[in-house]
Coordinates of C-alpha atoms in Angstrom, one line a residue:
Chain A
X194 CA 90.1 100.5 69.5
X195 CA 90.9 102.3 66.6
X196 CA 94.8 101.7 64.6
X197 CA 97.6 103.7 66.0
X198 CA 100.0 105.1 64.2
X199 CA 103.6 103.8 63.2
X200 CA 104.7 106.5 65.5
X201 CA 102.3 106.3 68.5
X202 CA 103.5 102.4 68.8
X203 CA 107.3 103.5 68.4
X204 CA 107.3 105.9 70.8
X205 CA 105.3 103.7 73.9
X206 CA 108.3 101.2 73.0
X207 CA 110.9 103.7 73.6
X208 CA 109.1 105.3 76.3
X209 CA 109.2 101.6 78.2
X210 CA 112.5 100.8 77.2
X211 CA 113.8 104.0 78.3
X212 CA 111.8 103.5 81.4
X213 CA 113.5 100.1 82.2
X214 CA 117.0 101.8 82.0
X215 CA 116.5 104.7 84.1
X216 CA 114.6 102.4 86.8
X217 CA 117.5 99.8 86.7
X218 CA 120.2 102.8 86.6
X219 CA 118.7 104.4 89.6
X220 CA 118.8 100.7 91.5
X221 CA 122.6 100.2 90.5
X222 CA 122.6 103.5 92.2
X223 CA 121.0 102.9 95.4
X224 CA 122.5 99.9 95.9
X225 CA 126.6 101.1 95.6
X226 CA 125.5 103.8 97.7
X227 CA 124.1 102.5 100.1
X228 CA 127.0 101.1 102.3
X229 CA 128.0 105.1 102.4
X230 CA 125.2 105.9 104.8
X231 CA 125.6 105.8 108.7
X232 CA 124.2 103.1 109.6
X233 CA 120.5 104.5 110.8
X234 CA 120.0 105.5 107.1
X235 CA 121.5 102.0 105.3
X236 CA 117.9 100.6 105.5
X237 CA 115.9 103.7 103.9
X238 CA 118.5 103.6 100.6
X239 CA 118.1 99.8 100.7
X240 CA 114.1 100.3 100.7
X241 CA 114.6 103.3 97.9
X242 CA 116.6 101.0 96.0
X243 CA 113.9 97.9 96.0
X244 CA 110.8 100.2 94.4
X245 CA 113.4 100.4 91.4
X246 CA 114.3 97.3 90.4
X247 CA 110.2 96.4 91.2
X248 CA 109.5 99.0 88.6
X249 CA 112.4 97.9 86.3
X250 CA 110.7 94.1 86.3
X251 CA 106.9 95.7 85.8
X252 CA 108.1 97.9 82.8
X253 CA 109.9 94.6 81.5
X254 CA 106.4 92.7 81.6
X255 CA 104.6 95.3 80.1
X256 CA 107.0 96.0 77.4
X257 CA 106.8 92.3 76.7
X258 CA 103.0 92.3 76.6
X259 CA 103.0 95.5 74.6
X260 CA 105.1 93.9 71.6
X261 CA 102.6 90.7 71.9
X262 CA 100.1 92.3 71.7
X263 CA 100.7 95.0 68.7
X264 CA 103.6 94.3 65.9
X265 CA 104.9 96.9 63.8
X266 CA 104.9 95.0 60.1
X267 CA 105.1 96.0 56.4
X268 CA 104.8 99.5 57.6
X269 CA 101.7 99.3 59.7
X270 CA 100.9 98.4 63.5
X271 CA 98.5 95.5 63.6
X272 CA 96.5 93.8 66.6
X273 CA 97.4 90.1 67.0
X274 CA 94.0 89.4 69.2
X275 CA 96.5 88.8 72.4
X276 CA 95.2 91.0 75.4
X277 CA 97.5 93.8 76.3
X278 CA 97.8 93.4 80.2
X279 CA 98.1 97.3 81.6
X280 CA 96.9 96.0 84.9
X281 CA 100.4 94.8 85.6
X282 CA 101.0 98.0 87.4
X283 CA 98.2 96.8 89.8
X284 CA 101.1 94.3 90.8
X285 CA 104.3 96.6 91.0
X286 CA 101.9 99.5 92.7
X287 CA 100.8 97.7 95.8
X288 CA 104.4 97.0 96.7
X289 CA 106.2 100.0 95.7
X290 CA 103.4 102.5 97.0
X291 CA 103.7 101.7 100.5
X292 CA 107.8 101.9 100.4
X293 CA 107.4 104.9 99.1
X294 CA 105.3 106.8 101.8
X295 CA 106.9 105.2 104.3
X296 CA 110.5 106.2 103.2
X297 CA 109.4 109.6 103.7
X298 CA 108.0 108.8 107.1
X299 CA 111.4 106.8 108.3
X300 CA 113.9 109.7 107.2
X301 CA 111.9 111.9 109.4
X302 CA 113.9 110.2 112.2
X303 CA 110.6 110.5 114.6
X304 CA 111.0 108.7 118.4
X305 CA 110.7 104.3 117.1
X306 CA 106.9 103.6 119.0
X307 CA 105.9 106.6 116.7
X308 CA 107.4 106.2 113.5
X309 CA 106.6 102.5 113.7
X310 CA 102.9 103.7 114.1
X311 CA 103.2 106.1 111.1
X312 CA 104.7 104.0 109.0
X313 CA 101.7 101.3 109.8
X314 CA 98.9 104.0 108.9
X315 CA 100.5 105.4 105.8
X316 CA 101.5 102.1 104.5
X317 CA 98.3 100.4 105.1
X318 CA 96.1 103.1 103.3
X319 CA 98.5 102.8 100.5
X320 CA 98.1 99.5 100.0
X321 CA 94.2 99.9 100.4
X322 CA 94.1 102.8 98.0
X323 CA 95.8 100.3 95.2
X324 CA 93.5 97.5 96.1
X325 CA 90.7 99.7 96.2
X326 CA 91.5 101.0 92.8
X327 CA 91.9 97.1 90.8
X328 CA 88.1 96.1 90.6
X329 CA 87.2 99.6 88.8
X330 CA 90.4 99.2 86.5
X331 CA 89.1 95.8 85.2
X332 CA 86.0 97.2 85.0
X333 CA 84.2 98.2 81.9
X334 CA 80.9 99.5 83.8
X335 CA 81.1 102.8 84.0
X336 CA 79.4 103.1 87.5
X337 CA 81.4 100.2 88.9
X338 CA 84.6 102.6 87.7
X339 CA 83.2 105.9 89.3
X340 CA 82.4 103.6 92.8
X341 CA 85.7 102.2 92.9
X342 CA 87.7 105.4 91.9
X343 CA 85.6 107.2 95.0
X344 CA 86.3 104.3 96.9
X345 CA 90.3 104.7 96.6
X346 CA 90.4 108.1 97.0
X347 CA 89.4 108.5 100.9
X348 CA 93.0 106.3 101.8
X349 CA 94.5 109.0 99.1
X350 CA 93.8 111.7 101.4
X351 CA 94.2 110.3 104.5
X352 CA 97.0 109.6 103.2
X353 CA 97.9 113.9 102.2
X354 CA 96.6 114.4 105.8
X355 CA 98.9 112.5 107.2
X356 CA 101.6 113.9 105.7
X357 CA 100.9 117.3 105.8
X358 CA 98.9 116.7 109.6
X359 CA 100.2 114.6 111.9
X360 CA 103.7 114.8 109.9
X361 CA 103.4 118.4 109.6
X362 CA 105.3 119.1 112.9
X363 CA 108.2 116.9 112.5
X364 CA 109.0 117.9 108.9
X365 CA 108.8 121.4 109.9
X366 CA 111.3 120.7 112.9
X367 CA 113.7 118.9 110.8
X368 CA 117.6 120.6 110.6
X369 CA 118.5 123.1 107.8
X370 CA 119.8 121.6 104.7
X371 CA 117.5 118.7 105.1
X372 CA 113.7 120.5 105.2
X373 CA 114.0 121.5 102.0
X374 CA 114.4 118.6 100.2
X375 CA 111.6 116.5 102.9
X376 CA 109.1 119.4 101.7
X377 CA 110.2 118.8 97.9
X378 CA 109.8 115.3 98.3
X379 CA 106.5 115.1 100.0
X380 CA 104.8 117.6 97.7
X381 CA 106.3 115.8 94.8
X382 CA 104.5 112.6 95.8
X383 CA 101.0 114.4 96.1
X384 CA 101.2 116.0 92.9
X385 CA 102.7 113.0 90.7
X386 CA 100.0 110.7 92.9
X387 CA 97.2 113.0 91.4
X388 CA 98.0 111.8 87.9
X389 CA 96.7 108.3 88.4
X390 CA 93.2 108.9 89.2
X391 CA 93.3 111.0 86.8
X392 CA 93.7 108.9 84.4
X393 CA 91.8 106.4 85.6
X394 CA 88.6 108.3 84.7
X395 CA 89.6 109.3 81.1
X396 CA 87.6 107.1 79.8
X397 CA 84.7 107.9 82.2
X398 CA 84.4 111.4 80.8
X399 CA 84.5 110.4 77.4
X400 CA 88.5 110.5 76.2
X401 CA 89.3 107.6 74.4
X402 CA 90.6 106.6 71.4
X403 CA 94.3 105.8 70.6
X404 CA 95.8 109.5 71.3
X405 CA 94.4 108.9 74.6
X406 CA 95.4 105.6 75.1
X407 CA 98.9 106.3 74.0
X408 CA 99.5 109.5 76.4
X409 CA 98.1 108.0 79.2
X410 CA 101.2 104.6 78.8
X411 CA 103.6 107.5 78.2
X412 CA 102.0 109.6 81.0
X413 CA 102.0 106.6 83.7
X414 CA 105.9 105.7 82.5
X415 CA 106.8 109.7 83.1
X416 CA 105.1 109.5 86.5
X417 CA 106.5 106.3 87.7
X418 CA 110.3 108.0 87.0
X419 CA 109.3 110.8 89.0
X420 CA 107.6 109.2 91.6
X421 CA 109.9 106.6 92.1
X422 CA 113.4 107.4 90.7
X423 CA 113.7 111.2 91.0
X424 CA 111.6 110.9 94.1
X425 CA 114.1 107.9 95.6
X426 CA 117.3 110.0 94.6
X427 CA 115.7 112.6 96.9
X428 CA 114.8 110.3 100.2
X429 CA 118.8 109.3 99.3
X430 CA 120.6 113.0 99.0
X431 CA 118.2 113.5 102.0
X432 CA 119.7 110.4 103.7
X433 CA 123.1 111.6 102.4
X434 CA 123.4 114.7 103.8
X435 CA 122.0 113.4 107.4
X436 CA 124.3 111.0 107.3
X437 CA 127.2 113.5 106.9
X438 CA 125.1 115.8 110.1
X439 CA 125.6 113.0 112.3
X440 CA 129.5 112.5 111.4
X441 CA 129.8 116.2 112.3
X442 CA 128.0 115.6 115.7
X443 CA 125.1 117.5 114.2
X444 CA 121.6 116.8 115.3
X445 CA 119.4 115.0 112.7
X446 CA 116.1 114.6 114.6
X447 CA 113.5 117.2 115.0
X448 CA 114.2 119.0 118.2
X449 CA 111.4 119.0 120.7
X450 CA 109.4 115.8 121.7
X451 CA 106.8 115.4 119.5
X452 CA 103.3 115.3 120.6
X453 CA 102.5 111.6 121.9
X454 CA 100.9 108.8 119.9
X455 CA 98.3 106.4 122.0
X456 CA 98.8 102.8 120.2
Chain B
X147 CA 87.7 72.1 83.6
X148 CA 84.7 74.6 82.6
X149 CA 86.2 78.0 81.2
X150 CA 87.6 80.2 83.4
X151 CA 86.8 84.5 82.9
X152 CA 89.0 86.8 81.7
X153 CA 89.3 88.5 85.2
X154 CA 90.0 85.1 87.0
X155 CA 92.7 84.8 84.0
X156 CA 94.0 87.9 84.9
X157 CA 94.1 87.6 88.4
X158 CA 95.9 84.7 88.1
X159 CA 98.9 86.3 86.0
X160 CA 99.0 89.4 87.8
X161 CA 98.8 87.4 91.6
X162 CA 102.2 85.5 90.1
X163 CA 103.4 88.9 88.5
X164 CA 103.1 90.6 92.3
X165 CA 104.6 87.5 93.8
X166 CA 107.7 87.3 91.8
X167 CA 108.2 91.0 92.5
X168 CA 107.7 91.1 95.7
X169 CA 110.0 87.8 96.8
X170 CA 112.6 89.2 94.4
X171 CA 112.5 92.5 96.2
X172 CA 112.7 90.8 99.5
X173 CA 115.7 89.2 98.0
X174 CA 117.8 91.9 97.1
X175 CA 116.4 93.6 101.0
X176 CA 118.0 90.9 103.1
X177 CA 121.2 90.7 100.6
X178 CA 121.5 94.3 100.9
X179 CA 121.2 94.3 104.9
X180 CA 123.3 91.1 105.5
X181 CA 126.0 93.0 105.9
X182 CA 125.0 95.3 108.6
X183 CA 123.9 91.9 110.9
X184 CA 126.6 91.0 113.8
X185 CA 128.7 88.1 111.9
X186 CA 126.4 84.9 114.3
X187 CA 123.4 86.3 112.8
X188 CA 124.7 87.3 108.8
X189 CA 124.2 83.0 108.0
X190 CA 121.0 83.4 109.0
X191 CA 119.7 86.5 107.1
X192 CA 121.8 85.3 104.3
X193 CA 119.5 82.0 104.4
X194 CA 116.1 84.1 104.6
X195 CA 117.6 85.3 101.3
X196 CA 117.5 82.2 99.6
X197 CA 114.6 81.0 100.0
X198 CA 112.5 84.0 98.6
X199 CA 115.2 84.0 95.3
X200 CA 114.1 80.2 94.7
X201 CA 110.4 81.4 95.1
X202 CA 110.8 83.7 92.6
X203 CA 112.5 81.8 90.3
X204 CA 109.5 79.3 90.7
X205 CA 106.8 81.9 90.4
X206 CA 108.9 82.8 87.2
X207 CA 108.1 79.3 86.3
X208 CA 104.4 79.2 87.3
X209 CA 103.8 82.6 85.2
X210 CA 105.3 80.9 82.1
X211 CA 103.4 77.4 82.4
X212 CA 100.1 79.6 83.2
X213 CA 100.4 81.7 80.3
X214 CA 101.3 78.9 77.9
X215 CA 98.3 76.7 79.1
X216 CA 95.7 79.2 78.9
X217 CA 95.8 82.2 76.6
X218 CA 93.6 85.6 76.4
X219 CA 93.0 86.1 72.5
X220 CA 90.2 88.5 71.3
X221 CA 88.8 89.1 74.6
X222 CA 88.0 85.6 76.0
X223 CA 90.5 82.5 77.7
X224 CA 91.2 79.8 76.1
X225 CA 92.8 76.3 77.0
X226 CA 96.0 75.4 74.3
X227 CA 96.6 71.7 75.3
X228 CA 99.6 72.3 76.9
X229 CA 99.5 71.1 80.7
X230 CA 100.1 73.9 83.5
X231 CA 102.3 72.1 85.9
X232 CA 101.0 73.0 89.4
X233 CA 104.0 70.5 90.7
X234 CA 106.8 73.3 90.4
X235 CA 105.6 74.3 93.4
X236 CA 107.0 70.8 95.1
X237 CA 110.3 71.5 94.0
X238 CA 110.5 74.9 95.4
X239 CA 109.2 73.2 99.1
X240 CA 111.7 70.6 99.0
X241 CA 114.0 73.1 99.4
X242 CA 112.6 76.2 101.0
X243 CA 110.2 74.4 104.1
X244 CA 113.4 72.8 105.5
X245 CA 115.4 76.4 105.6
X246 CA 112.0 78.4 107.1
X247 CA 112.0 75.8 110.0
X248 CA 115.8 75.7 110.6
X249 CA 116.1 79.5 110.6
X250 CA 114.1 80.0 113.3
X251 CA 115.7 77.2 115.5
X252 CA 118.9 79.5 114.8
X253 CA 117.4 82.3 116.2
X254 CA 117.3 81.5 119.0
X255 CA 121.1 80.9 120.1
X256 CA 120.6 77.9 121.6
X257 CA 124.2 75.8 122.8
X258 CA 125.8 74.4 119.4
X259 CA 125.1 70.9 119.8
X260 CA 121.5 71.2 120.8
X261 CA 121.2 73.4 117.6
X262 CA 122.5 71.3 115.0
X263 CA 120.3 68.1 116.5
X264 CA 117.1 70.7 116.4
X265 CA 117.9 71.7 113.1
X266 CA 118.3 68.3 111.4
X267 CA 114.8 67.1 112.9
X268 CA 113.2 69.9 111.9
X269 CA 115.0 70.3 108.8
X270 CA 114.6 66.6 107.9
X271 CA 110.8 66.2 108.8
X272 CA 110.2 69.2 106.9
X273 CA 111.6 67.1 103.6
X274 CA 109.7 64.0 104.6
X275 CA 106.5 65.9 104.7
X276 CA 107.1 67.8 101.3
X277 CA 108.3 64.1 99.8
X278 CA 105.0 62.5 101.1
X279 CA 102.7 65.0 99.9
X280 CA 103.9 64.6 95.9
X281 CA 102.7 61.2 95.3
X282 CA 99.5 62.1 96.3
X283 CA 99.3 65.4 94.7
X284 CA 99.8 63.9 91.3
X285 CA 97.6 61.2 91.8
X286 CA 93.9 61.5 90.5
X287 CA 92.8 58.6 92.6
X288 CA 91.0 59.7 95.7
X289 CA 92.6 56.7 98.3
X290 CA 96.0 57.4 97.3
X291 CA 95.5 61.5 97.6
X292 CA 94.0 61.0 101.1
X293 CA 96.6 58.2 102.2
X294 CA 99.5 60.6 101.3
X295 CA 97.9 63.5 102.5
X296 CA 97.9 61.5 106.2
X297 CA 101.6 60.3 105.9
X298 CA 102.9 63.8 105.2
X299 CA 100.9 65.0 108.4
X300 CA 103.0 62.9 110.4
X301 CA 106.1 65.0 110.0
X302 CA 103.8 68.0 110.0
X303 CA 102.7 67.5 113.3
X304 CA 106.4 66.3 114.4
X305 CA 107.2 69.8 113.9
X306 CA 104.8 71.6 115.4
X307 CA 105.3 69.2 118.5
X308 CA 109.3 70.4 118.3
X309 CA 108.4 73.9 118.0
X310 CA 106.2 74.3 120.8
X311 CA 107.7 71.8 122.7
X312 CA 111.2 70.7 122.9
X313 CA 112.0 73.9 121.7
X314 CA 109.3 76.2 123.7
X315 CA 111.6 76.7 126.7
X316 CA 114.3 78.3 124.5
X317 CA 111.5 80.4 122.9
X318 CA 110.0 81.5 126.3
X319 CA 113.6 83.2 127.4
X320 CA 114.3 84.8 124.9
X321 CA 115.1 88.4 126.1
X322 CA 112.5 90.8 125.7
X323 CA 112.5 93.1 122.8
X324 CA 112.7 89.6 120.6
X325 CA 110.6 87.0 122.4
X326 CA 107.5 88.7 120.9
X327 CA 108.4 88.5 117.0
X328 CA 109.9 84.6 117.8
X329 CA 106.6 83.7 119.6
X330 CA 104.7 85.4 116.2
X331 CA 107.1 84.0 113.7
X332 CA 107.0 80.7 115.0
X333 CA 102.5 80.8 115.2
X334 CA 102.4 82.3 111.8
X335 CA 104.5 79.6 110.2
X336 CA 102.4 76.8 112.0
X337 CA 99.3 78.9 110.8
X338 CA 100.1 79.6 107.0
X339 CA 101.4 76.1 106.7
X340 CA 97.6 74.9 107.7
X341 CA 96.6 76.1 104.5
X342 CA 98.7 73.7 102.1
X343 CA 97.0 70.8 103.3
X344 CA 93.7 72.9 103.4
X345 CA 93.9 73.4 99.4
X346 CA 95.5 69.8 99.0
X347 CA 92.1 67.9 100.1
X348 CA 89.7 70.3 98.5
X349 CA 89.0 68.3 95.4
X350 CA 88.5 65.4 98.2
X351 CA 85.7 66.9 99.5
X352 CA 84.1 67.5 96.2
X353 CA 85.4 71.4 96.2
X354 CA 86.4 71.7 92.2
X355 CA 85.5 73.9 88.8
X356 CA 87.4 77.2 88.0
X357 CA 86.3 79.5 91.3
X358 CA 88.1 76.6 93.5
X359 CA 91.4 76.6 91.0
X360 CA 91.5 80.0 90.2
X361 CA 91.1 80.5 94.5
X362 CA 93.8 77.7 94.9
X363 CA 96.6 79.9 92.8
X364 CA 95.9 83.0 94.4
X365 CA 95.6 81.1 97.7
X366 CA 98.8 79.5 97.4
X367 CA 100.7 82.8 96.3
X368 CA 99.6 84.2 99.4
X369 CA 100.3 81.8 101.9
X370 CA 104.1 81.3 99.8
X371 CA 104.1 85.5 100.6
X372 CA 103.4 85.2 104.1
X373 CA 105.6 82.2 104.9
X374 CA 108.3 83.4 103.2
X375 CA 108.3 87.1 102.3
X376 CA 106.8 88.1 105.5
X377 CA 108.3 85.2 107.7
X378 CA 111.2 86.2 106.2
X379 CA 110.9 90.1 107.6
X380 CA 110.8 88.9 110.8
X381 CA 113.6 86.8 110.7
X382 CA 115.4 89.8 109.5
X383 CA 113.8 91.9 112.5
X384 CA 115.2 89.6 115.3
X385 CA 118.0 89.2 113.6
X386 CA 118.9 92.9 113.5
X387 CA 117.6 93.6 117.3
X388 CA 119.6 90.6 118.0
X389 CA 122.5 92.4 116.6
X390 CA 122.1 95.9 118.1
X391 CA 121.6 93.6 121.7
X392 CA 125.0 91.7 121.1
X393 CA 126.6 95.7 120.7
X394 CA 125.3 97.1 123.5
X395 CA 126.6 94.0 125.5
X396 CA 122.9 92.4 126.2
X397 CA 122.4 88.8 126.1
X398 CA 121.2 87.4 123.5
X399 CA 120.7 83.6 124.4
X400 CA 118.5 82.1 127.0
X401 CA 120.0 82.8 130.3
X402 CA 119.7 79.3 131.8
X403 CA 121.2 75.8 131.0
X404 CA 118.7 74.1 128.8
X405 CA 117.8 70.5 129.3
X406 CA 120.6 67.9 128.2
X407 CA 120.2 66.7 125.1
X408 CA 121.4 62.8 124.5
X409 CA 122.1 62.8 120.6

């Protein structure tokens, strides 16, 4: 790879370290708050606030392995032959990917034989899409890449059809005050998800280079925040203000039985 | 030992990143939710949430030995001289094994003496077996591996005899809505602990070279996640069913006398 600039390192370190605070804020967060909840919602803040402090740890490691791998010396940013190990992620995604759908499915507050099966299905494809996605990320073969990227995309959208399908319903049934936030929240987490494979096949169609290199470490930090601390303050305002529905005697469930689920 | 790849490098680190995450985030889960237990079940979550704290602060361990044993420098592994010290993981056991085993004998409510006697034979083979298996495991002579490897099966099997036996009658009334997760904590625990003794005879059997030691560290960070991570979950579960039972003035212990114990 070619040199970065003084600059291009500077910023990835303060994009990390930024990273680390705001993940680490938003867990202080989640975990004073959580006792506030009625009692139904204490578990989906404590789950919110775990894919934090998992981030906080992975942005920690790669920080560390960012700074032994390049040093900032005499005015220039050198190599010091020490691999830097972006595949970390890998680690923090297949744990904090399935929290994260399933969150959304558990404040939906569906009947517990059915949520339990949601929560099975989107969990497990998230898992398989990050499994899916490591042998292509280690990769340097550019068809091994393209197999594996294809590979992980089919539990992507069954994931987006769950959500939008056989979730559809019950998000649309949820109580005023509430649906608008759910809706936020699940269309945030298609959008931000598309940024990954998408940068996954930079290199494949011929972007590299250290500009490259350097947006896409900035570009995964920005989507993490989103994905995981703006998107876990949602799933808790969303829990919040359920909370505060049932205190008023207010239903928090979608109204009508749902269509039945054969397990 | 012939040179290991770059991938089975990384594997290796990010397996042990992924583990210390995920027990640390199991951690903070059954701290958070202690709290919401009735108070007869809050000791027991409160001890699922040790052990996966002193399996990441091992797996902390692990990843620092690893990475100061072998190094990745300008794109290929090599040994330093330093030794990685496998035998961490025997200090974590000695304390851990014993807690898994006498958490689930607390689950299950049984009269207070009959508990405490349960819990210190389990508890205490569950040492013995941890205390045999280290002589052998540091040994490199073949006799003294497979003689240790025999004694600690002794309190293995001592503990699977108590679990399905003396103990099976508690575990077959348990009231429904529990009995199903105790019956699948208790086979998954006799299950994943098949595979420590598994790994421990493979150089025995003339199973060696990096594929078997790379598949040996990723093997053991699995079975740790399942016996404790996991394990720990459904702990957690009948635990919290346990408690909403107890509220809604269900029994929680089996309905009949068990059989007199003489201590």
């Amino acid at each position: 790879m070619p040199p970065m600039s003084v600059d291009q390192f500077t910023l990835v370190v303060n994009m990390f370290s930024f990273t680390i605070a705001a993940m680490g804020a938003a867990s202080v967060f989640f975990f004073l708050q959580r006792g506030d909840m009625v009692p139904r919602y204490r578990a989906v803040v404590a789950i919110a606030g775990l894919v934090t402090p998992i981030a906080t740890y992975n942005y920690i490691r790669l920080f560390d392995s960012w700074n032994e791998s390049f040093t900032l010396i005499n005015g220039a940013v050198h190599t010091t032959g020490h691999a830097y190990n972006d595949t970390y992620r890998y680690a923090d995604w297949l744990l904090t990917v399935p929290l994260l759908v399933i969150v959304l499915v558990m404040v939906l507050d569906l009947p517990a034989r059915q949520a339990r099966l949601r929560s099975l299905v989107v969990g497990l494809q998230a898992a398989e899409m990050i499994l899916l996605g490591y042998p292509g990320q280690i990769s340097t073969n550019v068809e091994t890449r393209w197999l594996w990227w294809g590979a992980a995309m089919v539990p992507f959208l069954i994931i987006v059809q769950q959500l939008y399908g056989a979730l559809g319903e019950a998000v649309a049934k949820q109580p005023q005050g509430v649906r608008g936030t759910i809706v936020a929240a699940r269309f945030m987490t298609v959008l931000v998800w598309c940024f990954y494979p998408a940068v996954y096949i930079l290199p494949l169609v011929g972007v590299a280079g250290p500009t490259a290199f350097i947006a896409s470490q900035v570009g995964y930090a920005l989507a993490d925040l989103l994905a995981k601390a703006a998107y876990g303050c949602m799933i808790y305002t969303i829990c919040a203000r359920k909370s505060q529905l049932e205190r008023d005697g207010q239903p928090v469930a979608p109204p009508a039985p749902l269509r039945a689920v054969r397990a």
